[in-house]
Amino acid sequence: MKKVAIGGGQGFWGDSPDAAIHMIRNADIQYMGCDYLAELTLSIMAKQQLKDPTKGFAPDFTTRILNEAGKEAWDKHIRICTNAGGMNITGCVDGIRQWAEGNNMSGYKIGYVTGDNIRDKIPQLLKDGWTFPNFDYDGNFNDILDKIYNCNVYIGHEGIEGCLAEGADVVITGRAADSALFLAPLKYEFGWAADDWVYLACGMMAGQLLECGGQGAGGNYMYDWRNVPRMDELGFPIAELTEDTFDITKAPDCGGVICEQSCKEQFLYEVHDPANYWTPDVNVDVSHATLTQIGENRVRVGGVKGKPRPDTLKLCVGYHKGWKTVSMLSFAWPDAYEKAQYCAEVIMKKMQRRGMKADDIHISYIGLNSLHLGVADMSEEALKNLNECVLRIAVFSEDKKECAKIIPEISPLQLNGPPGASFFGGRAHVQEVMALWPTTVPRDAVKVESHILEVK
Amino acid sequence: MPEIYLNDIAHGRSGDKGDTSNVCVYARKPEYYKIIEREVTPEALKAYFGDMVKGEITRYDVPSLGGFNFVMKHALGGGATMSLRLDSLGKSMGSAVMRMKIHVEDGEL
């Protein structure tokens, strides 16, 4: 019976390449998917590209994965699908072409998918009456039109599958949905129809379990993190599918764990309604799904259902929102928290006198409540004998100058404030705040195209 | 009635989409499912988080996996891009949920 194995090689831009390289060298896989794009990544890439047109993608895919193991992947016929193209697919493809030429890989086929970047189509869509309603907040899209960094649609599997059908050894996309990188090869290999909703849903869930890399194999694992074997050599998950079965496993001779609990934690990660998990390719229903341990580091996925795909596609618009700055000062025992708190009061009084117009101020105490905020333990017992406490003040303003006003006021508190204040990490700087406008576009407004570049 | 941390009987993970945080919560043993079902209602969680979660909380039950998915709107101080919080992605929202204290009946554990 035909079996297809696909590995998850990257969980985000900046992830370790170790597991992907190990997998190419040691696992029996035919495909690998490498996800580089979180929600905001494209906006960051768009900003980089504005400053330097040769940037705007994840060069790490070439420099850290292909350089190390790309030739071996090619030799073993392991085909890799990745959204490393980001905002600059051409730039990414060009880098891969140069790498392949440098390695005498004549005949290497680089596939790439265009069409997710619909910035040029926005004016026409507005004219046609599309209002780009914001999923999360009220607001008028017209108000952000002159502040936009990027407009990218979460596209589905079609473009990637098209490249694979043309023989691509590697497929580069921009904002393809993370799990489409995994669904596309599975659909291509098994010849699933575009309305085989149950199979498509299984393909999407394979992607769901793989797209975050290590998080699917014992990383960020609440259930039993102490006993994850060899976390320093954490392997990433692999999905193995046949016509009838869908298993999650990992490469031989690496760390990590594949068990029911590790799969469960990833299964609903960033899913909202489990009965209606909308993706570009299928509306997935995992409300009756099962995960069953059937062997060492092997879990069988069952009960995944699918319903017809949506008529609209998710569009993420990144735009300029304002500025923020974060300052910190540390305090030690005794009365560390009391000192830090008093210091915050002193700084705020000074800022009031300076007339700082902040749109938002967030004060927290690292080591005490900066993570759990309102539900942190602030009892007398927790505060007593605190060894140390770091005051953290974050300021947001639409006006950069207002935001910057607090920066020079922090370090003087070492000599002018409560005892033992220590300033560290250098002066804070003002950072741009980008915001997302999550919305939809009609499917027919998006034209996805597959291309192939063969290395000479 | 003894009071325990949800953490004692559950595990899970938090994720983010914009300003929405989702936390999946699974029973560490099958028999704990009904305790979580009873104790960790959306209302109880909303009251627990107070001002920290500004929007509505929805609970989706997935008994076949022995767990629940909590979707909390306006829960991240604006979300990854906008949040002034140290943990702008809400990576620690999962452990914040696990910190909730719940009641168990004698003999339930």
PDB file of N, CA, C and O in Angstrom, chain B residues 36-71:
ATOM      1  N   ILE B  36     -13.190  19.046  35.134  1.00  0.00           N
ATOM      2  CA  ILE B  36     -12.878  20.249  34.348  1.00  0.00           C
ATOM      3  C   ILE B  36     -14.159  20.784  33.710  1.00  0.00           C
ATOM      4  O   ILE B  36     -14.428  21.991  33.721  1.00  0.00           O
ATOM      5  N   GLU B  37     -14.960  19.851  33.180  1.00  0.00           N
ATOM      6  CA  GLU B  37     -16.224  20.237  32.541  1.00  0.00           C
ATOM      7  C   GLU B  37     -17.107  21.036  33.519  1.00  0.00           C
ATOM      8  O   GLU B  37     -17.711  22.035  33.155  1.00  0.00           O
ATOM      9  N   ARG B  38     -17.117  20.589  34.752  1.00  0.00           N
ATOM     10  CA  ARG B  38     -17.963  21.237  35.761  1.00  0.00           C
ATOM     11  C   ARG B  38     -17.353  22.544  36.273  1.00  0.00           C
ATOM     12  O   ARG B  38     -18.039  23.552  36.410  1.00  0.00           O
ATOM     13  N   GLU B  39     -16.050  22.536  36.524  1.00  0.00           N
ATOM     14  CA  GLU B  39     -15.423  23.662  37.218  1.00  0.00           C
ATOM     15  C   GLU B  39     -14.963  24.789  36.296  1.00  0.00           C
ATOM     16  O   GLU B  39     -15.041  25.957  36.654  1.00  0.00           O
ATOM     17  N   VAL B  40     -14.457  24.432  35.127  1.00  0.00           N
ATOM     18  CA  VAL B  40     -13.860  25.466  34.271  1.00  0.00           C
ATOM     19  C   VAL B  40     -14.870  25.861  33.194  1.00  0.00           C
ATOM     20  O   VAL B  40     -14.708  25.569  32.014  1.00  0.00           O
ATOM     21  N   THR B  41     -15.893  26.526  33.618  1.00  0.00           N
ATOM     22  CA  THR B  41     -16.886  27.046  32.682  1.00  0.00           C
ATOM     23  C   THR B  41     -16.354  28.362  32.118  1.00  0.00           C
ATOM     24  O   THR B  41     -15.479  28.990  32.717  1.00  0.00           O
ATOM     25  N   PRO B  42     -16.878  28.792  30.975  1.00  0.00           N
ATOM     26  CA  PRO B  42     -16.438  30.080  30.438  1.00  0.00           C
ATOM     27  C   PRO B  42     -16.666  31.207  31.441  1.00  0.00           C
ATOM     28  O   PRO B  42     -15.835  32.113  31.568  1.00  0.00           O
ATOM     29  N   GLU B  43     -17.771  31.119  32.174  1.00  0.00           N
ATOM     30  CA  GLU B  43     -18.090  32.169  33.157  1.00  0.00           C
ATOM     31  C   GLU B  43     -17.049  32.182  34.276  1.00  0.00           C
ATOM     32  O   GLU B  43     -16.583  33.240  34.693  1.00  0.00           O
ATOM     33  N   ALA B  44     -16.703  30.988  34.755  1.00  0.00           N
ATOM     34  CA  ALA B  44     -15.721  30.908  35.843  1.00  0.00           C
ATOM     35  C   ALA B  44     -14.365  31.437  35.382  1.00  0.00           C
ATOM     36  O   ALA B  44     -13.676  32.154  36.114  1.00  0.00           O
ATOM     37  N   LEU B  45     -14.007  31.096  34.153  1.00  0.00           N
ATOM     38  CA  LEU B  45     -12.716  31.538  33.627  1.00  0.00           C
ATOM     39  C   LEU B  45     -12.705  33.047  33.424  1.00  0.00           C
ATOM     40  O   LEU B  45     -11.716  33.726  33.710  1.00  0.00           O
ATOM     41  N   LYS B  46     -13.824  33.571  32.971  1.00  0.00           N
ATOM     42  CA  LYS B  46     -13.945  35.016  32.744  1.00  0.00           C
ATOM     43  C   LYS B  46     -13.816  35.763  34.082  1.00  0.00           C
ATOM     44  O   LYS B  46     -13.106  36.763  34.180  1.00  0.00           O
ATOM     45  N   ALA B  47     -14.470  35.235  35.095  1.00  0.00           N
ATOM     46  CA  ALA B  47     -14.394  35.859  36.416  1.00  0.00           C
ATOM     47  C   ALA B  47     -12.972  35.772  36.962  1.00  0.00           C
ATOM     48  O   ALA B  47     -12.458  36.718  37.564  1.00  0.00           O
ATOM     49  N   TYR B  48     -12.326  34.650  36.711  1.00  0.00           N
ATOM     50  CA  TYR B  48     -10.951  34.437  37.179  1.00  0.00           C
ATOM     51  C   TYR B  48      -9.995  35.443  36.533  1.00  0.00           C
ATOM     52  O   TYR B  48      -9.178  36.059  37.203  1.00  0.00           O
ATOM     53  N   PHE B  49     -10.117  35.629  35.233  1.00  0.00           N
ATOM     54  CA  PHE B  49      -9.189  36.526  34.535  1.00  0.00           C
ATOM     55  C   PHE B  49      -9.515  38.001  34.746  1.00  0.00           C
ATOM     56  O   PHE B  49      -8.626  38.854  34.656  1.00  0.00           O
ATOM     57  N   GLY B  50     -10.751  38.312  35.024  1.00  0.00           N
ATOM     58  CA  GLY B  50     -11.122  39.713  35.253  1.00  0.00           C
ATOM     59  C   GLY B  50     -10.722  40.591  34.080  1.00  0.00           C
ATOM     60  O   GLY B  50     -10.934  40.243  32.913  1.00  0.00           O
ATOM     61  N   ASP B  51     -10.051  41.690  34.366  1.00  0.00           N
ATOM     62  CA  ASP B  51      -9.693  42.691  33.378  1.00  0.00           C
ATOM     63  C   ASP B  51      -8.628  42.206  32.377  1.00  0.00           C
ATOM     64  O   ASP B  51      -8.425  42.804  31.324  1.00  0.00           O
ATOM     65  N   MET B  52      -7.987  41.109  32.710  1.00  0.00           N
ATOM     66  CA  MET B  52      -6.893  40.608  31.861  1.00  0.00           C
ATOM     67  C   MET B  52      -7.420  40.118  30.508  1.00  0.00           C
ATOM     68  O   MET B  52      -6.741  40.214  29.485  1.00  0.00           O
ATOM     69  N   VAL B  53      -8.629  39.560  30.512  1.00  0.00           N
ATOM     70  CA  VAL B  53      -9.287  39.144  29.275  1.00  0.00           C
ATOM     71  C   VAL B  53     -10.510  40.033  29.095  1.00  0.00           C
ATOM     72  O   VAL B  53     -11.468  39.947  29.850  1.00  0.00           O
ATOM     73  N   LYS B  54     -10.448  40.904  28.079  1.00  0.00           N
ATOM     74  CA  LYS B  54     -11.514  41.913  27.950  1.00  0.00           C
ATOM     75  C   LYS B  54     -12.727  41.418  27.168  1.00  0.00           C
ATOM     76  O   LYS B  54     -13.824  41.923  27.324  1.00  0.00           O
ATOM     77  N   GLY B  55     -12.513  40.426  26.320  1.00  0.00           N
ATOM     78  CA  GLY B  55     -13.613  39.952  25.477  1.00  0.00           C
ATOM     79  C   GLY B  55     -14.263  38.693  26.003  1.00  0.00           C
ATOM     80  O   GLY B  55     -13.979  38.233  27.113  1.00  0.00           O
ATOM     81  N   GLU B  56     -15.121  38.134  25.169  1.00  0.00           N
ATOM     82  CA  GLU B  56     -15.866  36.943  25.600  1.00  0.00           C
ATOM     83  C   GLU B  56     -14.984  35.694  25.556  1.00  0.00           C
ATOM     84  O   GLU B  56     -14.014  35.622  24.808  1.00  0.00           O
ATOM     85  N   ILE B  57     -15.351  34.742  26.375  1.00  0.00           N
ATOM     86  CA  ILE B  57     -14.653  33.458  26.403  1.00  0.00           C
ATOM     87  C   ILE B  57     -15.628  32.368  25.965  1.00  0.00           C
ATOM     88  O   ILE B  57     -16.739  32.281  26.480  1.00  0.00           O
ATOM     89  N   THR B  58     -15.212  31.567  24.980  1.00  0.00           N
ATOM     90  CA  THR B  58     -16.038  30.452  24.510  1.00  0.00           C
ATOM     91  C   THR B  58     -15.313  29.145  24.826  1.00  0.00           C
ATOM     92  O   THR B  58     -14.093  29.064  24.660  1.00  0.00           O
ATOM     93  N   ARG B  59     -16.054  28.153  25.275  1.00  0.00           N
ATOM     94  CA  ARG B  59     -15.469  26.835  25.519  1.00  0.00           C
ATOM     95  C   ARG B  59     -16.012  25.841  24.501  1.00  0.00           C
ATOM     96  O   ARG B  59     -17.218  25.763  24.305  1.00  0.00           O
ATOM     97  N   TYR B  60     -15.120  25.136  23.848  1.00  0.00           N
ATOM     98  CA  TYR B  60     -15.511  24.064  22.936  1.00  0.00           C
ATOM     99  C   TYR B  60     -15.100  22.738  23.573  1.00  0.00           C
ATOM    100  O   TYR B  60     -13.933  22.551  23.909  1.00  0.00           O
ATOM    101  N   ASP B  61     -16.048  21.842  23.733  1.00  0.00           N
ATOM    102  CA  ASP B  61     -15.767  20.556  24.368  1.00  0.00           C
ATOM    103  C   ASP B  61     -15.390  19.516  23.313  1.00  0.00           C
ATOM    104  O   ASP B  61     -16.076  19.390  22.299  1.00  0.00           O
ATOM    105  N   VAL B  62     -14.311  18.811  23.556  1.00  0.00           N
ATOM    106  CA  VAL B  62     -13.891  17.744  22.637  1.00  0.00           C
ATOM    107  C   VAL B  62     -13.686  16.467  23.467  1.00  0.00           C
ATOM    108  O   VAL B  62     -12.560  16.081  23.782  1.00  0.00           O
ATOM    109  N   PRO B  63     -14.781  15.805  23.815  1.00  0.00           N
ATOM    110  CA  PRO B  63     -14.663  14.639  24.699  1.00  0.00           C
ATOM    111  C   PRO B  63     -13.826  13.508  24.118  1.00  0.00           C
ATOM    112  O   PRO B  63     -13.179  12.782  24.858  1.00  0.00           O
ATOM    113  N   SER B  64     -13.812  13.392  22.783  1.00  0.00           N
ATOM    114  CA  SER B  64     -13.035  12.299  22.182  1.00  0.00           C
ATOM    115  C   SER B  64     -11.538  12.459  22.453  1.00  0.00           C
ATOM    116  O   SER B  64     -10.788  11.490  22.382  1.00  0.00           O
ATOM    117  N   LEU B  65     -11.117  13.677  22.761  1.00  0.00           N
ATOM    118  CA  LEU B  65      -9.712  13.902  23.102  1.00  0.00           C
ATOM    119  C   LEU B  65      -9.538  14.138  24.609  1.00  0.00           C
ATOM    120  O   LEU B  65      -8.436  14.399  25.083  1.00  0.00           O
ATOM    121  N   GLY B  66     -10.627  14.098  25.313  1.00  0.00           N
ATOM    122  CA  GLY B  66     -10.569  14.349  26.757  1.00  0.00           C
ATOM    123  C   GLY B  66     -10.178  15.780  27.076  1.00  0.00           C
ATOM    124  O   GLY B  66      -9.458  16.038  28.044  1.00  0.00           O
ATOM    125  N   GLY B  67     -10.669  16.705  26.267  1.00  0.00           N
ATOM    126  CA  GLY B  67     -10.244  18.077  26.513  1.00  0.00           C
ATOM    127  C   GLY B  67     -11.227  19.138  26.053  1.00  0.00           C
ATOM    128  O   GLY B  67     -12.348  18.844  25.603  1.00  0.00           O
ATOM    129  N   PHE B  68     -10.778  20.366  26.176  1.00  0.00           N
ATOM    130  CA  PHE B  68     -11.600  21.547  25.894  1.00  0.00           C
ATOM    131  C   PHE B  68     -10.714  22.580  25.209  1.00  0.00           C
ATOM    132  O   PHE B  68      -9.513  22.635  25.442  1.00  0.00           O
ATOM    133  N   ASN B  69     -11.338  23.391  24.383  1.00  0.00           N
ATOM    134  CA  ASN B  69     -10.594  24.497  23.792  1.00  0.00           C
ATOM    135  C   ASN B  69     -11.260  25.799  24.217  1.00  0.00           C
ATOM    136  O   ASN B  69     -12.445  25.997  23.972  1.00  0.00           O
ATOM    137  N   PHE B  70     -10.500  26.643  24.886  1.00  0.00           N
ATOM    138  CA  PHE B  70     -11.030  27.930  25.332  1.00  0.00           C
ATOM    139  C   PHE B  70     -10.538  29.022  24.391  1.00  0.00           C
ATOM    140  O   PHE B  70      -9.337  29.149  24.148  1.00  0.00           O
ATOM    141  N   VAL B  71     -11.471  29.775  23.855  1.00  0.00           N
ATOM    142  CA  VAL B  71     -11.108  30.862  22.951  1.00  0.00           C
ATOM    143  C   VAL B  71     -11.482  32.172  23.631  1.00  0.00           C
ATOM    144  O   VAL B  71     -12.645  32.402  23.965  1.00  0.00           O
TER     145      VAL B  71
END
